[in-house]
Short mmCIF file of C-alpha atoms in Angstrom, two decimals:
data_model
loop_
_atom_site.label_atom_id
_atom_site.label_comp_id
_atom_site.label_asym_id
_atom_site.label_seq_id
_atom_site.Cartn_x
_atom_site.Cartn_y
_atom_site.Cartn_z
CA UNK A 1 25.80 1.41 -46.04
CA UNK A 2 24.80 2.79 -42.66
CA UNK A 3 26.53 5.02 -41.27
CA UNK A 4 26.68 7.16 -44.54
CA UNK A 5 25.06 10.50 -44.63
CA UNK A 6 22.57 9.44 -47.02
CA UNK A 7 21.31 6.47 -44.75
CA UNK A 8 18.27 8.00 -43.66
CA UNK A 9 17.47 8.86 -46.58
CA UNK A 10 17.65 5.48 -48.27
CA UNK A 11 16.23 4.20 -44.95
CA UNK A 12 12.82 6.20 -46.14
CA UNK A 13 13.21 5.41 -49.37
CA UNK A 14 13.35 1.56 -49.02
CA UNK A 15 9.99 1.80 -46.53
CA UNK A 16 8.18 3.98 -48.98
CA UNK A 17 9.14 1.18 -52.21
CA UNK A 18 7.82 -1.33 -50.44
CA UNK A 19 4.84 0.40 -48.84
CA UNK A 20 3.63 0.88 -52.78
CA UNK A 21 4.23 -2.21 -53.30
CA UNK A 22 1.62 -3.27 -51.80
CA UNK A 23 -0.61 -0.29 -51.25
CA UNK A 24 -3.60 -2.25 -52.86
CA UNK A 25 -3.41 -5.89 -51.50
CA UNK A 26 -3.26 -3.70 -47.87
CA UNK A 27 -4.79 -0.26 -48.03
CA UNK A 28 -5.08 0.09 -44.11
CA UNK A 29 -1.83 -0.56 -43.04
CA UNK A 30 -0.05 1.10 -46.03
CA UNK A 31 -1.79 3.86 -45.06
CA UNK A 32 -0.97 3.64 -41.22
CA UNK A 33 2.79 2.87 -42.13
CA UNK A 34 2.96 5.85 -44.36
CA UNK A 35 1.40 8.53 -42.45
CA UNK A 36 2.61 7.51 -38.91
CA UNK A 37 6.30 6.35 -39.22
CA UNK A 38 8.11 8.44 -36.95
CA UNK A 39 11.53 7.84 -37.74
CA UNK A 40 11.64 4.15 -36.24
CA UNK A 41 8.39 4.64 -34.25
CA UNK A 42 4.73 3.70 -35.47
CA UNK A 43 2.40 4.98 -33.73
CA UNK A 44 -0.90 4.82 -34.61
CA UNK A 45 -4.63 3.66 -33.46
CA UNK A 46 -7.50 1.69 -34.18
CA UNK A 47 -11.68 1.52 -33.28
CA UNK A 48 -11.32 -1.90 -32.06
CA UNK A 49 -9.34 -4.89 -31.32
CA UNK A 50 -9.66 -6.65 -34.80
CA UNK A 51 -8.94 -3.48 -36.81
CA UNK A 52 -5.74 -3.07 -35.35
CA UNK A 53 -4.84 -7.26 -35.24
CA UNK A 54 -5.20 -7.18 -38.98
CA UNK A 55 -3.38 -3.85 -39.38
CA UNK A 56 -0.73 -5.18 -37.41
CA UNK A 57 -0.04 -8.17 -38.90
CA UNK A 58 -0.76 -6.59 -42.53
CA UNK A 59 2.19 -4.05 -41.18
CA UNK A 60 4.40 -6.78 -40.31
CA UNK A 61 4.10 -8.53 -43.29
CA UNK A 62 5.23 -5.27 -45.07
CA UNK A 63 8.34 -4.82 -43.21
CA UNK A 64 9.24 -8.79 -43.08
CA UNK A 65 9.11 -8.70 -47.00
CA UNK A 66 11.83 -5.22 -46.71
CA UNK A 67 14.02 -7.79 -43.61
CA UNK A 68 12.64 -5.43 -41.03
CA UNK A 69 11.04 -6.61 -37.95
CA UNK A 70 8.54 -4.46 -36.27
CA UNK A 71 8.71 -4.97 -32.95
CA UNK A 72 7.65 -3.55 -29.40
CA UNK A 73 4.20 -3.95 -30.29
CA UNK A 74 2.12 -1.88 -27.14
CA UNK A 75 -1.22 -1.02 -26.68
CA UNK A 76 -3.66 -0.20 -23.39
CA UNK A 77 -5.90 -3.27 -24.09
CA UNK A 78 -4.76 -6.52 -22.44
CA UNK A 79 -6.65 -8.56 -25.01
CA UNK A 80 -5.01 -7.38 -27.84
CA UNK A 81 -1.27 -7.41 -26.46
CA UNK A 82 -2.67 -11.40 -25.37
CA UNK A 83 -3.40 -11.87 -29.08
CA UNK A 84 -0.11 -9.91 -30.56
CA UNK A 85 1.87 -12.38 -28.34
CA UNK A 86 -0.08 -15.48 -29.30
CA UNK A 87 0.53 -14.47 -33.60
CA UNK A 88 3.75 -14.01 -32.44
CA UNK A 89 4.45 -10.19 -32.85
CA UNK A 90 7.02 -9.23 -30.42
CA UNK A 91 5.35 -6.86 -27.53
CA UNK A 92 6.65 -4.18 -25.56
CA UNK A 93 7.93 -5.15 -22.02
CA UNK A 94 5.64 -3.37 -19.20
CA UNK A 95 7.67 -1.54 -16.58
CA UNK A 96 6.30 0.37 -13.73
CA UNK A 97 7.11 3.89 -13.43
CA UNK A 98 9.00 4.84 -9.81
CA UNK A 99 8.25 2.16 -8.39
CA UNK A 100 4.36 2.77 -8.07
CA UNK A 101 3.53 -0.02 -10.04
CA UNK A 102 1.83 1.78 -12.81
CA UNK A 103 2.27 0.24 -16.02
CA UNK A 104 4.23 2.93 -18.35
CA UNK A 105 5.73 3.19 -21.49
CA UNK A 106 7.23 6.19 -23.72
CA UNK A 107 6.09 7.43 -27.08
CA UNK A 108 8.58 9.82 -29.09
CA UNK A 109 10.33 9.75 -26.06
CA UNK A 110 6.91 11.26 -23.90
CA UNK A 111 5.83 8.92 -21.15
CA UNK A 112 2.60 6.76 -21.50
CA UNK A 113 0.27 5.36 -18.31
CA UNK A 114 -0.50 2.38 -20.38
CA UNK A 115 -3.42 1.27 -18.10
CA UNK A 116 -5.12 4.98 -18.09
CA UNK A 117 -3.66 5.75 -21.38
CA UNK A 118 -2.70 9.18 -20.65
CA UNK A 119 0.45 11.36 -21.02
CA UNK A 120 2.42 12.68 -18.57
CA UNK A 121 4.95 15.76 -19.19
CA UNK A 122 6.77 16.94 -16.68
CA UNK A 123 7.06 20.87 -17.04
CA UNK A 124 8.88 21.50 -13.82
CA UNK A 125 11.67 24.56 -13.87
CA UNK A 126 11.58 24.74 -17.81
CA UNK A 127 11.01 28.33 -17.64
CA UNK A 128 12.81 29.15 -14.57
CA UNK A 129 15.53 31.46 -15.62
CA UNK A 130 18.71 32.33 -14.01
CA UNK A 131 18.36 35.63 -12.51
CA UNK A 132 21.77 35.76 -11.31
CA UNK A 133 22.80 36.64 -14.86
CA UNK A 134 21.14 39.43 -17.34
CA UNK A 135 18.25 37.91 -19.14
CA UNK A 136 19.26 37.96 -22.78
CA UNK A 137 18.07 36.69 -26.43
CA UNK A 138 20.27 33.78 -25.54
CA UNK A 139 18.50 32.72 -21.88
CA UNK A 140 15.12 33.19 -23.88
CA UNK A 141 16.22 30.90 -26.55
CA UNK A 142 17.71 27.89 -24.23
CA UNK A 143 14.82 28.21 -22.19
CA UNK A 144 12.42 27.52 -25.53
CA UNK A 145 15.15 25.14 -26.00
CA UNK A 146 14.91 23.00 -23.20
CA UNK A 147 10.90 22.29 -23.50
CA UNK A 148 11.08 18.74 -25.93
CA UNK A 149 7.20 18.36 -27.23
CA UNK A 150 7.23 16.61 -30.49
CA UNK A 151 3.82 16.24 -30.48
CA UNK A 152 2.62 19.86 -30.00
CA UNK A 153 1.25 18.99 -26.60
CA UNK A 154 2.72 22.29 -25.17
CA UNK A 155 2.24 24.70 -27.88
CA UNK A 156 -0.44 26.38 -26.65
CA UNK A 157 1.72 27.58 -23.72
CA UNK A 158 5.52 27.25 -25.65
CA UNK A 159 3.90 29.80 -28.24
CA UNK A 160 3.88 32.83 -25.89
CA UNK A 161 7.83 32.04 -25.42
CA UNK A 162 8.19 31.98 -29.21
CA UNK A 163 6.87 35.15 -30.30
CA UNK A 164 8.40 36.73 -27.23
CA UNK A 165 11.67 35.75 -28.61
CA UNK A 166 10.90 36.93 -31.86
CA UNK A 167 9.62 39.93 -30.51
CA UNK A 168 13.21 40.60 -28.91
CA UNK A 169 14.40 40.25 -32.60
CA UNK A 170 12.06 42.44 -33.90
CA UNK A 171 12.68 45.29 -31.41
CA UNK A 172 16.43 44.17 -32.05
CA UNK A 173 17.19 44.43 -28.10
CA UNK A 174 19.95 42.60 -26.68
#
């Protein structure tokens, strides 16, 4: 059935079923599995190491019950990835990051200092433009194009770019 156009859709669909299904016996991780599913990425926090053991395990449960495994469990505290491997939840392998030896992982695709737990985006030459050419609607455009934030962490700055471009539209310049 994959593979169809209507996959993702039944993909959400089929999460959804089963997280009412047991939106009472698990109210936490219902909740965290419904509001922070990001297409096959949970990501989500907790105030301490026990909260987010039982709203792991709750969220496994879940998925196990729909034949999905969640898996690539990651967090910045030792102790709990320690205690995710010992129940047996499958954890994220560490990696460093250019060889510096810092411990780093990506979220949505956004690269995460596990051991600071910080984000790093690299913004270098994503609004350099090619002057060589005439600067047009289009060169605006792929420049807003080229700046991936999924999060938002940029908008304060990619917001100027945006209403620059519509702007241009308004004033319906080439």
């Amino acid at each position: 059935m994959f593979g169809v156009n209507v996959s993702p859709f039944l993909l959400s669909a089929t999460i959804k079923h089963h997280i009412e299904k047991y939106r009472e016996q698990y109210p936490a991780a219902t909740g965290m599995l419904d509001t922070c599913l990001y297409v096959d990425d949970v990501i989500s926090g907790a105030d301490d190491i026990s909260q987010a053991l039982k709203i792991s395990k709750d969220a496994d449960t879940i998925m196990k019950d729909a034949s999905m495994k969640l898996r690539k469990w990651n967090s910045n505290d030792q102790a709990l990835m320690k205690t995710w491997e010992y129940e047996g939840l499958e954890t994220h392998p560490r990696h460093s990051e250019n060889n510096s030896g810092v411990q780093s992982s990506k979220v949505l695709g956004i690269p995460w200092n596990v051991i600071h737990d910080y984000f790093t985006i690299d913004v270098k030459g994503l609004l350099e433009l090619d002057t060589s050419k005439p600067v047009t609607k289009r060169i605006v455009l792929q420049s807003a194009g080229k700046i991936y934030d999924p999060v938002g962490f940029l908008s304060p700055y990619t917001i100027k770019l945006k209403c620059l471009l519509q702007e241009l539209w308004l004033r319906k310049l080439a």
